PDB file of C-alpha atoms in Angstrom:
ATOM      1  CA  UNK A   6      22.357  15.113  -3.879  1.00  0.00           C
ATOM      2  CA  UNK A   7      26.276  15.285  -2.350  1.00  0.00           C
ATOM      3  CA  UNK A   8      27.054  17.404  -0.103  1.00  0.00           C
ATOM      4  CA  UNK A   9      30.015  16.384   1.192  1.00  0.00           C
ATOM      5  CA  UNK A  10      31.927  18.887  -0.718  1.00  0.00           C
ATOM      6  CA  UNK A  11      30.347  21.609   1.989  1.00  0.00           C
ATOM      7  CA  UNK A  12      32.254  20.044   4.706  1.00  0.00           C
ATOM      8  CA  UNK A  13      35.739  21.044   6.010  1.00  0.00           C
ATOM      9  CA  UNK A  14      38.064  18.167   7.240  1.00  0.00           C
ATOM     10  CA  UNK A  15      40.561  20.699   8.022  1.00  0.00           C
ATOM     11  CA  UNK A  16      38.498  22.755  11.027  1.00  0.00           C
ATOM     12  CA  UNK A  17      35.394  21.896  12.295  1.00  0.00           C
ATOM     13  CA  UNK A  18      33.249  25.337  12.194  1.00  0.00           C
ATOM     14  CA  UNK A  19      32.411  26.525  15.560  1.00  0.00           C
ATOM     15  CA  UNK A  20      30.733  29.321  17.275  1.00  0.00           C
ATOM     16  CA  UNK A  21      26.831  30.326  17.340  1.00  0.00           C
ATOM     17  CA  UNK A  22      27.286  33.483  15.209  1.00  0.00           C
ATOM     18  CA  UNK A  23      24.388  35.239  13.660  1.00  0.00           C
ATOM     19  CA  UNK A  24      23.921  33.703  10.902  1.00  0.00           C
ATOM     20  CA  UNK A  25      23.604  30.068  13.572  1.00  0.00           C
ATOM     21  CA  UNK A  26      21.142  32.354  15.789  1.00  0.00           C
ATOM     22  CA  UNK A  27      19.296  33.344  12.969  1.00  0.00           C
ATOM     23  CA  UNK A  28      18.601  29.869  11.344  1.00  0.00           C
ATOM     24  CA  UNK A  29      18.275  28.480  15.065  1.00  0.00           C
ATOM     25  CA  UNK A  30      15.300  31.211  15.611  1.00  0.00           C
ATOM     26  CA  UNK A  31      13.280  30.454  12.160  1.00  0.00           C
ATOM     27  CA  UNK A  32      13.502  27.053  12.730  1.00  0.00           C
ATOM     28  CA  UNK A  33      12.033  27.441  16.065  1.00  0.00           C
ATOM     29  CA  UNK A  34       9.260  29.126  14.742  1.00  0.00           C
ATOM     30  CA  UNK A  35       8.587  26.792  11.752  1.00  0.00           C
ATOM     31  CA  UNK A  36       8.995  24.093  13.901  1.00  0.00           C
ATOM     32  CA  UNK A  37       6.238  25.735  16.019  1.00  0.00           C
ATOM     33  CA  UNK A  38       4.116  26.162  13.190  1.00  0.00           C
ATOM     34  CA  UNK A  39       4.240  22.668  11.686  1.00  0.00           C
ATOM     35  CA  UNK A  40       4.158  20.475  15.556  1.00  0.00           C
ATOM     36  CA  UNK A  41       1.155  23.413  17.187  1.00  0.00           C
ATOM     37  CA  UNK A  42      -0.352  24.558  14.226  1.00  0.00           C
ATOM     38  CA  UNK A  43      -2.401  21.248  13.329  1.00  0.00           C
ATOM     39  CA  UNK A  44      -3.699  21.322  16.751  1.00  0.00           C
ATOM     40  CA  UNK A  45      -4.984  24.584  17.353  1.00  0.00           C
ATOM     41  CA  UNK A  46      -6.400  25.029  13.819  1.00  0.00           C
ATOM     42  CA  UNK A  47      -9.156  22.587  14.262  1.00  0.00           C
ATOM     43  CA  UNK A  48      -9.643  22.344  10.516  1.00  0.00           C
ATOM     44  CA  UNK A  49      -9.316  19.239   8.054  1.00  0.00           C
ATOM     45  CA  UNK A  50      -7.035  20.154   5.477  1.00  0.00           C
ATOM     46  CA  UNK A  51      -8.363  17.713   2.679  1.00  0.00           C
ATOM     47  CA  UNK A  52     -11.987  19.521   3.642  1.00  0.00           C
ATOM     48  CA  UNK A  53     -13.676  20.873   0.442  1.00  0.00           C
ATOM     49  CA  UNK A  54     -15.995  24.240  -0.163  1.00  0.00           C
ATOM     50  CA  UNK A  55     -15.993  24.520  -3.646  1.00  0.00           C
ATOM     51  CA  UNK A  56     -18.181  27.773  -2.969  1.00  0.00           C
ATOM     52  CA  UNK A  57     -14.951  29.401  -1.154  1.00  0.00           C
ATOM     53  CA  UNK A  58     -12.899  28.537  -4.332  1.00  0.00           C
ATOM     54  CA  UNK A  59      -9.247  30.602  -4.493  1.00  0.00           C
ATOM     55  CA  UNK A  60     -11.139  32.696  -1.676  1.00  0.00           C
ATOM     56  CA  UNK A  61      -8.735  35.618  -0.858  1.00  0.00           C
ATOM     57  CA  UNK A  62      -7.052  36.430   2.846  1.00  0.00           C
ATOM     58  CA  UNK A  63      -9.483  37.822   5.019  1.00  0.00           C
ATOM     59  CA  UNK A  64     -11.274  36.721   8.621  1.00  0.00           C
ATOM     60  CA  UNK A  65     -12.920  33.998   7.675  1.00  0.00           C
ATOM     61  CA  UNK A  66      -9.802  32.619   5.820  1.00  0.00           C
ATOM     62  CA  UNK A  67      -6.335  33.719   7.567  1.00  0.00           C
ATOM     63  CA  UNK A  68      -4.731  32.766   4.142  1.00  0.00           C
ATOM     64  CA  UNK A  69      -7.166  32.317   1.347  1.00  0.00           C
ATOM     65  CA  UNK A  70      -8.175  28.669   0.510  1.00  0.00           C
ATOM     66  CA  UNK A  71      -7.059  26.998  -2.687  1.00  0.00           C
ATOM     67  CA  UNK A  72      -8.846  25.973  -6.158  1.00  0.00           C
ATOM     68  CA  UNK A  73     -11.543  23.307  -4.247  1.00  0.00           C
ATOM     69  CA  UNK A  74     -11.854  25.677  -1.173  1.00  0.00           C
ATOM     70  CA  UNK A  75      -9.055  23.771   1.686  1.00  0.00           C
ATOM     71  CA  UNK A  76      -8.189  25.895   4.034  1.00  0.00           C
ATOM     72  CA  UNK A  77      -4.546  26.784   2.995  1.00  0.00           C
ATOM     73  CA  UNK A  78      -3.885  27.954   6.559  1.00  0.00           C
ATOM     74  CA  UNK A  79      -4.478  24.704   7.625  1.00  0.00           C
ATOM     75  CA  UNK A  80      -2.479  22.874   4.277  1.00  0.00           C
ATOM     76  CA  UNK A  81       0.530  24.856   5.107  1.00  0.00           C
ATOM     77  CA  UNK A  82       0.811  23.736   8.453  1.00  0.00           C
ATOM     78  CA  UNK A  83       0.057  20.244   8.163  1.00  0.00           C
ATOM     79  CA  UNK A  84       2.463  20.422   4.954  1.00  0.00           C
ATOM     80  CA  UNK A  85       5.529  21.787   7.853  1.00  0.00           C
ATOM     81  CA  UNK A  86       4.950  18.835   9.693  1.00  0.00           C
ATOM     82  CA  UNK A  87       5.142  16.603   6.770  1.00  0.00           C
ATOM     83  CA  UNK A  88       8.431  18.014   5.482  1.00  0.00           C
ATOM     84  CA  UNK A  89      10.026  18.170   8.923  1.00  0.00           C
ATOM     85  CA  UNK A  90       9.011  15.082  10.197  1.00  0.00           C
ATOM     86  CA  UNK A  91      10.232  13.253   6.665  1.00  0.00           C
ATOM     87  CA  UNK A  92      13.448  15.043   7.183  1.00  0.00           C
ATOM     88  CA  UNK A  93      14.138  14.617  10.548  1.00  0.00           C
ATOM     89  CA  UNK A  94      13.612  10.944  10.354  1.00  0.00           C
ATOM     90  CA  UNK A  95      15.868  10.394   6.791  1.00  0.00           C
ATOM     91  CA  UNK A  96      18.615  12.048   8.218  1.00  0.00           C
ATOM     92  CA  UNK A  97      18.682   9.758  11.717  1.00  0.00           C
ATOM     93  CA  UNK A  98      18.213   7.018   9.267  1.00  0.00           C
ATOM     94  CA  UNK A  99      21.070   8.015   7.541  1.00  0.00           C
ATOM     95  CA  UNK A 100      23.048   9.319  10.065  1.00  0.00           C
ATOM     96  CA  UNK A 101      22.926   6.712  12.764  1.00  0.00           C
ATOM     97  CA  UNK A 102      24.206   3.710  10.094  1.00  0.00           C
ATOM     98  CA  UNK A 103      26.541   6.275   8.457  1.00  0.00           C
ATOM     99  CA  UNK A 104      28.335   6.809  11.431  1.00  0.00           C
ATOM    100  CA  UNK A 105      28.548   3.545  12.857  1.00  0.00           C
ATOM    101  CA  UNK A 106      29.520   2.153  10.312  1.00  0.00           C
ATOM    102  CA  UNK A 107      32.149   5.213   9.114  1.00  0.00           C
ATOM    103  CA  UNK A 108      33.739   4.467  12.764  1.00  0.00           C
ATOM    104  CA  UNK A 109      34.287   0.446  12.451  1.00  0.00           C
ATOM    105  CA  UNK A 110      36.427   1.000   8.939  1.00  0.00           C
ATOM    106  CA  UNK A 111      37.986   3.486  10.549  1.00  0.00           C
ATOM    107  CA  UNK A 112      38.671   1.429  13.380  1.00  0.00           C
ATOM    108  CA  UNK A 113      38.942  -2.221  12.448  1.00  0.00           C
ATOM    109  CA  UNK A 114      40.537  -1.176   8.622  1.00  0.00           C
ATOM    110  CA  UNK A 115      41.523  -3.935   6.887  1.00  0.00           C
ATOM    111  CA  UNK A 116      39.134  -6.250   4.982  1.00  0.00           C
ATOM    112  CA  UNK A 117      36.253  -4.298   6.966  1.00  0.00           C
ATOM    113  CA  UNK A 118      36.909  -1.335   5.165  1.00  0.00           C
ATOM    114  CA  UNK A 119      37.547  -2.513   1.984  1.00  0.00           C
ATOM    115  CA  UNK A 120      33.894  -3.978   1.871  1.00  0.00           C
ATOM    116  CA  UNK A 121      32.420  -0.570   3.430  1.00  0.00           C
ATOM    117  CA  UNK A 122      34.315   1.544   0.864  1.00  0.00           C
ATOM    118  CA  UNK A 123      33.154  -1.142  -1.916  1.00  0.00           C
ATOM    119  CA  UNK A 124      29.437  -0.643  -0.669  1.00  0.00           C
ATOM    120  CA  UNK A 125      29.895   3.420  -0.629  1.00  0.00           C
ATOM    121  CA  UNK A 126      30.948   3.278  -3.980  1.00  0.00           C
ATOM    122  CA  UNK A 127      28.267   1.376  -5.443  1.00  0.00           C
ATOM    123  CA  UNK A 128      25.447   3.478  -3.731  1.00  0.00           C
ATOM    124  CA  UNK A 129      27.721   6.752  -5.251  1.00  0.00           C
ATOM    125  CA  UNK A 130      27.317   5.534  -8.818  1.00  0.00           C
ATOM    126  CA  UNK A 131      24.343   5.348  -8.762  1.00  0.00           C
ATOM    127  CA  UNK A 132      22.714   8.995  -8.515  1.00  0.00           C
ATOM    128  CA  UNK A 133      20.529   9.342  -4.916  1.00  0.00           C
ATOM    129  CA  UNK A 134      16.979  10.653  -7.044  1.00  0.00           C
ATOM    130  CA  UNK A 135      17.701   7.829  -9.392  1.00  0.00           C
ATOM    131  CA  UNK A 136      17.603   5.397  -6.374  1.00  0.00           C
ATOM    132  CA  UNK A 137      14.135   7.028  -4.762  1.00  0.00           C
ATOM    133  CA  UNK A 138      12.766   6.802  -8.292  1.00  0.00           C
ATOM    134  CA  UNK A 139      13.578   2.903  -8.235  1.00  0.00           C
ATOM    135  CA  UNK A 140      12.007   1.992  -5.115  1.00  0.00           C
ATOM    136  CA  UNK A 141       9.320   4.574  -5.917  1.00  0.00           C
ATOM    137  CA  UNK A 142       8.607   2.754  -8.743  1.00  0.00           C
ATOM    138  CA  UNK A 143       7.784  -0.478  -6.472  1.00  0.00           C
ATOM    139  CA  UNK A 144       4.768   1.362  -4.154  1.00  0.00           C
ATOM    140  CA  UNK A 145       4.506   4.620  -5.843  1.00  0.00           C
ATOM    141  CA  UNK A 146       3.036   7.704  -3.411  1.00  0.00           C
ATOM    142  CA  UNK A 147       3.883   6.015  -0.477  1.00  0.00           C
ATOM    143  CA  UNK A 148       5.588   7.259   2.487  1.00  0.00           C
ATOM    144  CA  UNK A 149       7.916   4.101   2.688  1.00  0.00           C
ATOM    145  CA  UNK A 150       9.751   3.705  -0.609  1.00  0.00           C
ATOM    146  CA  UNK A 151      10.288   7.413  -0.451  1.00  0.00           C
ATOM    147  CA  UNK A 152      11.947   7.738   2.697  1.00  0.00           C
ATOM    148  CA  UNK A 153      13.965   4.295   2.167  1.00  0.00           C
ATOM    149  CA  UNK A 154      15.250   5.557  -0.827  1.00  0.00           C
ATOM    150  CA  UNK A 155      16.354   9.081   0.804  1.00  0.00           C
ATOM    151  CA  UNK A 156      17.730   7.300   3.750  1.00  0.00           C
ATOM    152  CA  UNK A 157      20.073   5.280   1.441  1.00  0.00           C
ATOM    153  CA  UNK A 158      21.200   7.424  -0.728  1.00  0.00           C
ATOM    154  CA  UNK A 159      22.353  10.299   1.807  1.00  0.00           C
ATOM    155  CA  UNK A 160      23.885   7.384   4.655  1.00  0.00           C
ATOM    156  CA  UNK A 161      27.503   7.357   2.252  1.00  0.00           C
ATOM    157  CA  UNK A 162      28.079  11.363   3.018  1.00  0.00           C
ATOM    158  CA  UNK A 163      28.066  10.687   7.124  1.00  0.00           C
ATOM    159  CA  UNK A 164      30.212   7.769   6.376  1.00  0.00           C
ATOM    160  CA  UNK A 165      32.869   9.139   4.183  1.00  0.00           C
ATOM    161  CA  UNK A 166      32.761  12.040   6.821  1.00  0.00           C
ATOM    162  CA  UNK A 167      33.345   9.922   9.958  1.00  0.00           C
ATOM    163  CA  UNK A 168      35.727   7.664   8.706  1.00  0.00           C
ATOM    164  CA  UNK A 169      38.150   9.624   6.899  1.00  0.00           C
ATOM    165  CA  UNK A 170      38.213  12.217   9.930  1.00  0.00           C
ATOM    166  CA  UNK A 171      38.278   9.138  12.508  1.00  0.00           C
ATOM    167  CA  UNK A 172      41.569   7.604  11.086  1.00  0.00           C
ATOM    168  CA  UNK A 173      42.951  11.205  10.547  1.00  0.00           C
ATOM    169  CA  UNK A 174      42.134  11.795  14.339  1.00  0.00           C
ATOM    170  CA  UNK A 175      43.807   7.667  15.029  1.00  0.00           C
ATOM    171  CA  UNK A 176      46.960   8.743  12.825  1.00  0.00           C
ATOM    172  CA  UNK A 177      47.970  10.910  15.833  1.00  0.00           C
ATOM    173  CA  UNK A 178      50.838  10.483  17.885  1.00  0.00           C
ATOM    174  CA  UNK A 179      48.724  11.387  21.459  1.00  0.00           C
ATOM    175  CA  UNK A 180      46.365   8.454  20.426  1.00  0.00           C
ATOM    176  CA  UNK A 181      48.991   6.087  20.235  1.00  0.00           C
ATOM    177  CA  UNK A 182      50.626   7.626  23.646  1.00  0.00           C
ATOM    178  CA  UNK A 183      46.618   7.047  25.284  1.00  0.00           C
ATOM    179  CA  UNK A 184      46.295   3.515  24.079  1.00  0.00           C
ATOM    180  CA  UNK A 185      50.178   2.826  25.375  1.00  0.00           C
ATOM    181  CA  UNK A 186      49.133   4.303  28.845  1.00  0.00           C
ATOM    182  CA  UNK A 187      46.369   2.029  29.025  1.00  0.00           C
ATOM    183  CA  UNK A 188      43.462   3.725  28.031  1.00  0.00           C
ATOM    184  CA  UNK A 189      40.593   1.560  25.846  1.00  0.00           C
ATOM    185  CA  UNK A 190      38.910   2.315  22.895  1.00  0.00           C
ATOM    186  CA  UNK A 191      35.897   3.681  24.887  1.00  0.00           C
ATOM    187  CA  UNK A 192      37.649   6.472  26.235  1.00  0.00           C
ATOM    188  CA  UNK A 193      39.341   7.246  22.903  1.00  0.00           C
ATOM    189  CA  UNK A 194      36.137   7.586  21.584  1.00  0.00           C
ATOM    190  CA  UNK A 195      34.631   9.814  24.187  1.00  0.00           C
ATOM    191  CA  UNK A 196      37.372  11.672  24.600  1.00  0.00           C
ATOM    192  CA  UNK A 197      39.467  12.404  21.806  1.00  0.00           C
ATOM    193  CA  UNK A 198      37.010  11.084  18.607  1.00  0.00           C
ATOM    194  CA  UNK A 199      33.971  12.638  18.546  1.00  0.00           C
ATOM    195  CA  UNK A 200      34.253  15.699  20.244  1.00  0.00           C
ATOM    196  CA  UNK A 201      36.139  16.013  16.557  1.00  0.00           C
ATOM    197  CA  UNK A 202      33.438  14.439  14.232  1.00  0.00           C
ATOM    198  CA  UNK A 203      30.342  15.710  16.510  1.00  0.00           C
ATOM    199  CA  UNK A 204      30.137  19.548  14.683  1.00  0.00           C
ATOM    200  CA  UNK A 205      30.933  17.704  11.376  1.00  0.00           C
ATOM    201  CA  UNK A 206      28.095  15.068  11.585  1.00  0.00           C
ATOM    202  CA  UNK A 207      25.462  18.453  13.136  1.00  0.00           C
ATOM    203  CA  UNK A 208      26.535  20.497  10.034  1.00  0.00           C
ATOM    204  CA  UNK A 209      26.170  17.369   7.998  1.00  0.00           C
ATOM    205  CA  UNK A 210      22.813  16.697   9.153  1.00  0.00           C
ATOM    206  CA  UNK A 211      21.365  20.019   8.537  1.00  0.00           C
ATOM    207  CA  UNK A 212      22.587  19.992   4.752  1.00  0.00           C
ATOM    208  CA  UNK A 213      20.951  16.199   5.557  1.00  0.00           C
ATOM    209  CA  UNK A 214      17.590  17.673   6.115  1.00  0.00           C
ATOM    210  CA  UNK A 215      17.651  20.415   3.461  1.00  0.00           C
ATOM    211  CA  UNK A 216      18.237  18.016   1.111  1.00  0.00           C
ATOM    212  CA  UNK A 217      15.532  15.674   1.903  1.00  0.00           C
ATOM    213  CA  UNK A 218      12.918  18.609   2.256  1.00  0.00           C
ATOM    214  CA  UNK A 219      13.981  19.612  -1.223  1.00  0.00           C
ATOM    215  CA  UNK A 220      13.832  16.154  -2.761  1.00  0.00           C
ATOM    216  CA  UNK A 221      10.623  15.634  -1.257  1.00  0.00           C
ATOM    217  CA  UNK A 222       9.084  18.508  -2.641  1.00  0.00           C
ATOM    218  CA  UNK A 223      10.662  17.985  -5.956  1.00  0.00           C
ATOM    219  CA  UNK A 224       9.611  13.977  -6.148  1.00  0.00           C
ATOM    220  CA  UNK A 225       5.882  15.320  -5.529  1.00  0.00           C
ATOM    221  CA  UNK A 226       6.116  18.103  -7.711  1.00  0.00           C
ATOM    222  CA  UNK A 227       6.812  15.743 -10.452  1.00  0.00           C
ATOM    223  CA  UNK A 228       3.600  13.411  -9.360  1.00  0.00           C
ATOM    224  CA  UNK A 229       6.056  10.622  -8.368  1.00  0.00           C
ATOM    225  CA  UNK A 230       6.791  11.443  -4.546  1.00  0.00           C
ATOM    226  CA  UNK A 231       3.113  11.766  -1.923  1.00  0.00           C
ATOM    227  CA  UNK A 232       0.440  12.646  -4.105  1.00  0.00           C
ATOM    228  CA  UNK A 233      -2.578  14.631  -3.734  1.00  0.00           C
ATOM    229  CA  UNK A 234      -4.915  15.218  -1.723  1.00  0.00           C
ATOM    230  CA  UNK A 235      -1.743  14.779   0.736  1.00  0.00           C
ATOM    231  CA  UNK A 236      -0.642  18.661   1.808  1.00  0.00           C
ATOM    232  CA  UNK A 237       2.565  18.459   0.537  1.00  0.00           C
ATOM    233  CA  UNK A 238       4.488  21.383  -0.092  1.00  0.00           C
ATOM    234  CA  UNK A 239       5.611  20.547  -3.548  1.00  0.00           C
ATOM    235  CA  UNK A 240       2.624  19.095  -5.299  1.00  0.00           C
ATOM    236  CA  UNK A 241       0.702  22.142  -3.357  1.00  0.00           C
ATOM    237  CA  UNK A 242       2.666  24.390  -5.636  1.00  0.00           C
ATOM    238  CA  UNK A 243       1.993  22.345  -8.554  1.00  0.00           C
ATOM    239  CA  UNK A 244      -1.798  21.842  -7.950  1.00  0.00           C
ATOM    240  CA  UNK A 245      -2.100  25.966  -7.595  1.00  0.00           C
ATOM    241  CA  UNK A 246       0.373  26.959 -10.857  1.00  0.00           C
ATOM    242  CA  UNK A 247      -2.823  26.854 -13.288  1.00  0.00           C
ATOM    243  CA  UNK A 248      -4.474  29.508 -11.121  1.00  0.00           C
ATOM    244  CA  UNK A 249      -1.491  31.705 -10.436  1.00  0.00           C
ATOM    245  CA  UNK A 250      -2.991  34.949 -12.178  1.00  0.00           C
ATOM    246  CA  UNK A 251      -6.170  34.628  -9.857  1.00  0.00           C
ATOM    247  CA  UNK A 252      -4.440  33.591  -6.651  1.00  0.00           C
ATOM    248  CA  UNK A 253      -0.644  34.306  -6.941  1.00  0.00           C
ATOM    249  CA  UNK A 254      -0.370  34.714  -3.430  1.00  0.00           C
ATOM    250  CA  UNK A 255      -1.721  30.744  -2.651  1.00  0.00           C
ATOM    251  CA  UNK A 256       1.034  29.704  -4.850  1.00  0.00           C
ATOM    252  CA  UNK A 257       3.622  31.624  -3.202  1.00  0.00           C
ATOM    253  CA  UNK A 258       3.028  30.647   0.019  1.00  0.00           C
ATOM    254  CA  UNK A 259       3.845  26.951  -0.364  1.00  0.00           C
ATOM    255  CA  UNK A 260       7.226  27.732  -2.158  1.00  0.00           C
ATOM    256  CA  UNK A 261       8.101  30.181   0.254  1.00  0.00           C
ATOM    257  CA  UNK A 262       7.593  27.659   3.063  1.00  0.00           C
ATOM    258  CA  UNK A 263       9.939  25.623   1.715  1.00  0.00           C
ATOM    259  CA  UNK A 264      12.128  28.369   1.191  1.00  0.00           C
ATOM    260  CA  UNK A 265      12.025  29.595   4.293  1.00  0.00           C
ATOM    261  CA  UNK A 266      12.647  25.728   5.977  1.00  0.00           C
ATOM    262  CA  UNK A 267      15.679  25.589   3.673  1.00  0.00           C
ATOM    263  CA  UNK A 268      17.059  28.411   4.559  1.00  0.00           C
ATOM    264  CA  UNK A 269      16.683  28.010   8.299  1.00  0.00           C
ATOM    265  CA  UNK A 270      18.745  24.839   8.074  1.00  0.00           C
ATOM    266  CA  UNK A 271      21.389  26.205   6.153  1.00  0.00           C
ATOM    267  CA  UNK A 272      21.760  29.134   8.221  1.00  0.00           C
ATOM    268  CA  UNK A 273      22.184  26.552  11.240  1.00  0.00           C
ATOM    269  CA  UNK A 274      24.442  25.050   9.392  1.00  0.00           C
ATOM    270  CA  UNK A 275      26.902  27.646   8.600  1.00  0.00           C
ATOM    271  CA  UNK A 276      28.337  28.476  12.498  1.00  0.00           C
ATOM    272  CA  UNK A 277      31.590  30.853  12.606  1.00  0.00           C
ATOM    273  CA  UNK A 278      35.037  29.903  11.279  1.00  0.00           C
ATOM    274  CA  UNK A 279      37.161  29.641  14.715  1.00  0.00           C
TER     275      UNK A 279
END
């Protein structure tokens, strides 16, 4: 689940780009999808009409139903605003301690960072699905264990980022010059730290989010992440694969959600090379 490899310590990526605008504009409209779309389809996506079963797109279904007759319309949507909303809060979860605590070894050093480093290295040995699995295995299909186990397994990639970058950036000579004129750690940090480390932590936290969508999906897929009838993206994939030569398209849809959410994230993620 690393992806610290993707990030350069060298030069931050900057620029929109295309390839930014592009994953900027799907997202919007996913987003869209998944925060509106429960509210203006007024239908319950665990609601059952066996006699609609694998119905096909038309009026009275804007995109078919599934095998017990929900409303996959209504499943997809509800399923966006699962997967973002999981995402969106592992990554601050991971993000906010990950940086924190990334800038006080980088500050303090020292015994301090010895202990964080020790701590980062025992959550790295251990691989991040194998550490949702164990707390899984405590309250399994719950939204808790699952987004604990996320949380702590993707924290170590914003901290290796922010403190190795953070002591480059304190290495410098002009930092040494500021703190001899006077100036306090406060407007180091402002000023000269993470205008640095702020484009590395954004592109960190969209490869944050991908990742989480995907291990989401995949935990579920598997029957040990949110299980049915929760409208999940992965199990909803899983649930539909015995009927994919009656309804291929119902199948498709869920994985091309996912897909598509992906996609927009790593887009967003890519910016221009200055």
């Amino acid at each position: 689940m690393s992806t610290i490899d993707h990030i350069s310590f060298a030069q931050p990526r900057s620029g929109i780009g295309a390839a930014r605008l592009t994953g900027a504009g799907l997202l919007i409209l996913l987003a869209g999808f998944a925060t509106i779309g429960p509210v203006v389809i007024p239908v319950d996506p665990s609601a059952q009409d066996l006699g609609a079963s694998l119905a096909p797109i038309s009026g009275d279904h804007l995109l078919g139903t599934d095998h017990y007759g929900r409303s996959m319309l209504a499943r997809l949507a509800h399923g966006a605003r699962l997967s973002f909303g999981m995402a969106f809060l592992t990554m601050l979860a991971a993000a906010m301690p990950g940086v924190l605590l990334g800038l006080l070894a980088a500050w303090r050093g020292g015994w301090a960072e010895k202990g964080l480093e020790l701590m980062a290295t025992v959550v790295l040995a251990l691989p991040g699905l194998m550490l949702v699995l164990l707390l899984l295995a405590f309250s399994p299909g719950n939204y808790g264990p699952l987004f604990l186990g996320l949380a702590l397994s993707l924290w170590v990639e914003f901290y290796r980022v922010t403190r190795a970058t953070t002591k480059t950036i304190l290495s410098q000579p002009h930092i040494e010059a500021a703190r001899m004129l006077g100036f306090g750690s406060r407007y180091i940090l402002t000023h000269y730290v993470l205008p640095v480390i702020g484009p590395m932590i954004a592109t960190l936290a969209a490869f944050a989010m991908a990742t989480a969508i995907v291990a989401v999906s995949t935990l579920s897929a598997i029957s040990v992440g949110l299980q049915p009838p929760t409208p999940e993206l992965g199990s909803m994939i899983v649930e539909l694969l015995p009927y994919f030569a009656e309804a291929p398209v119902q199948v498709l849809l869920p994985a091309g959600l996912i897909f598509l959410l992906v996609l927009g994230l790593q887009l967003l993620a890519q910016g221009e090379r200055a």
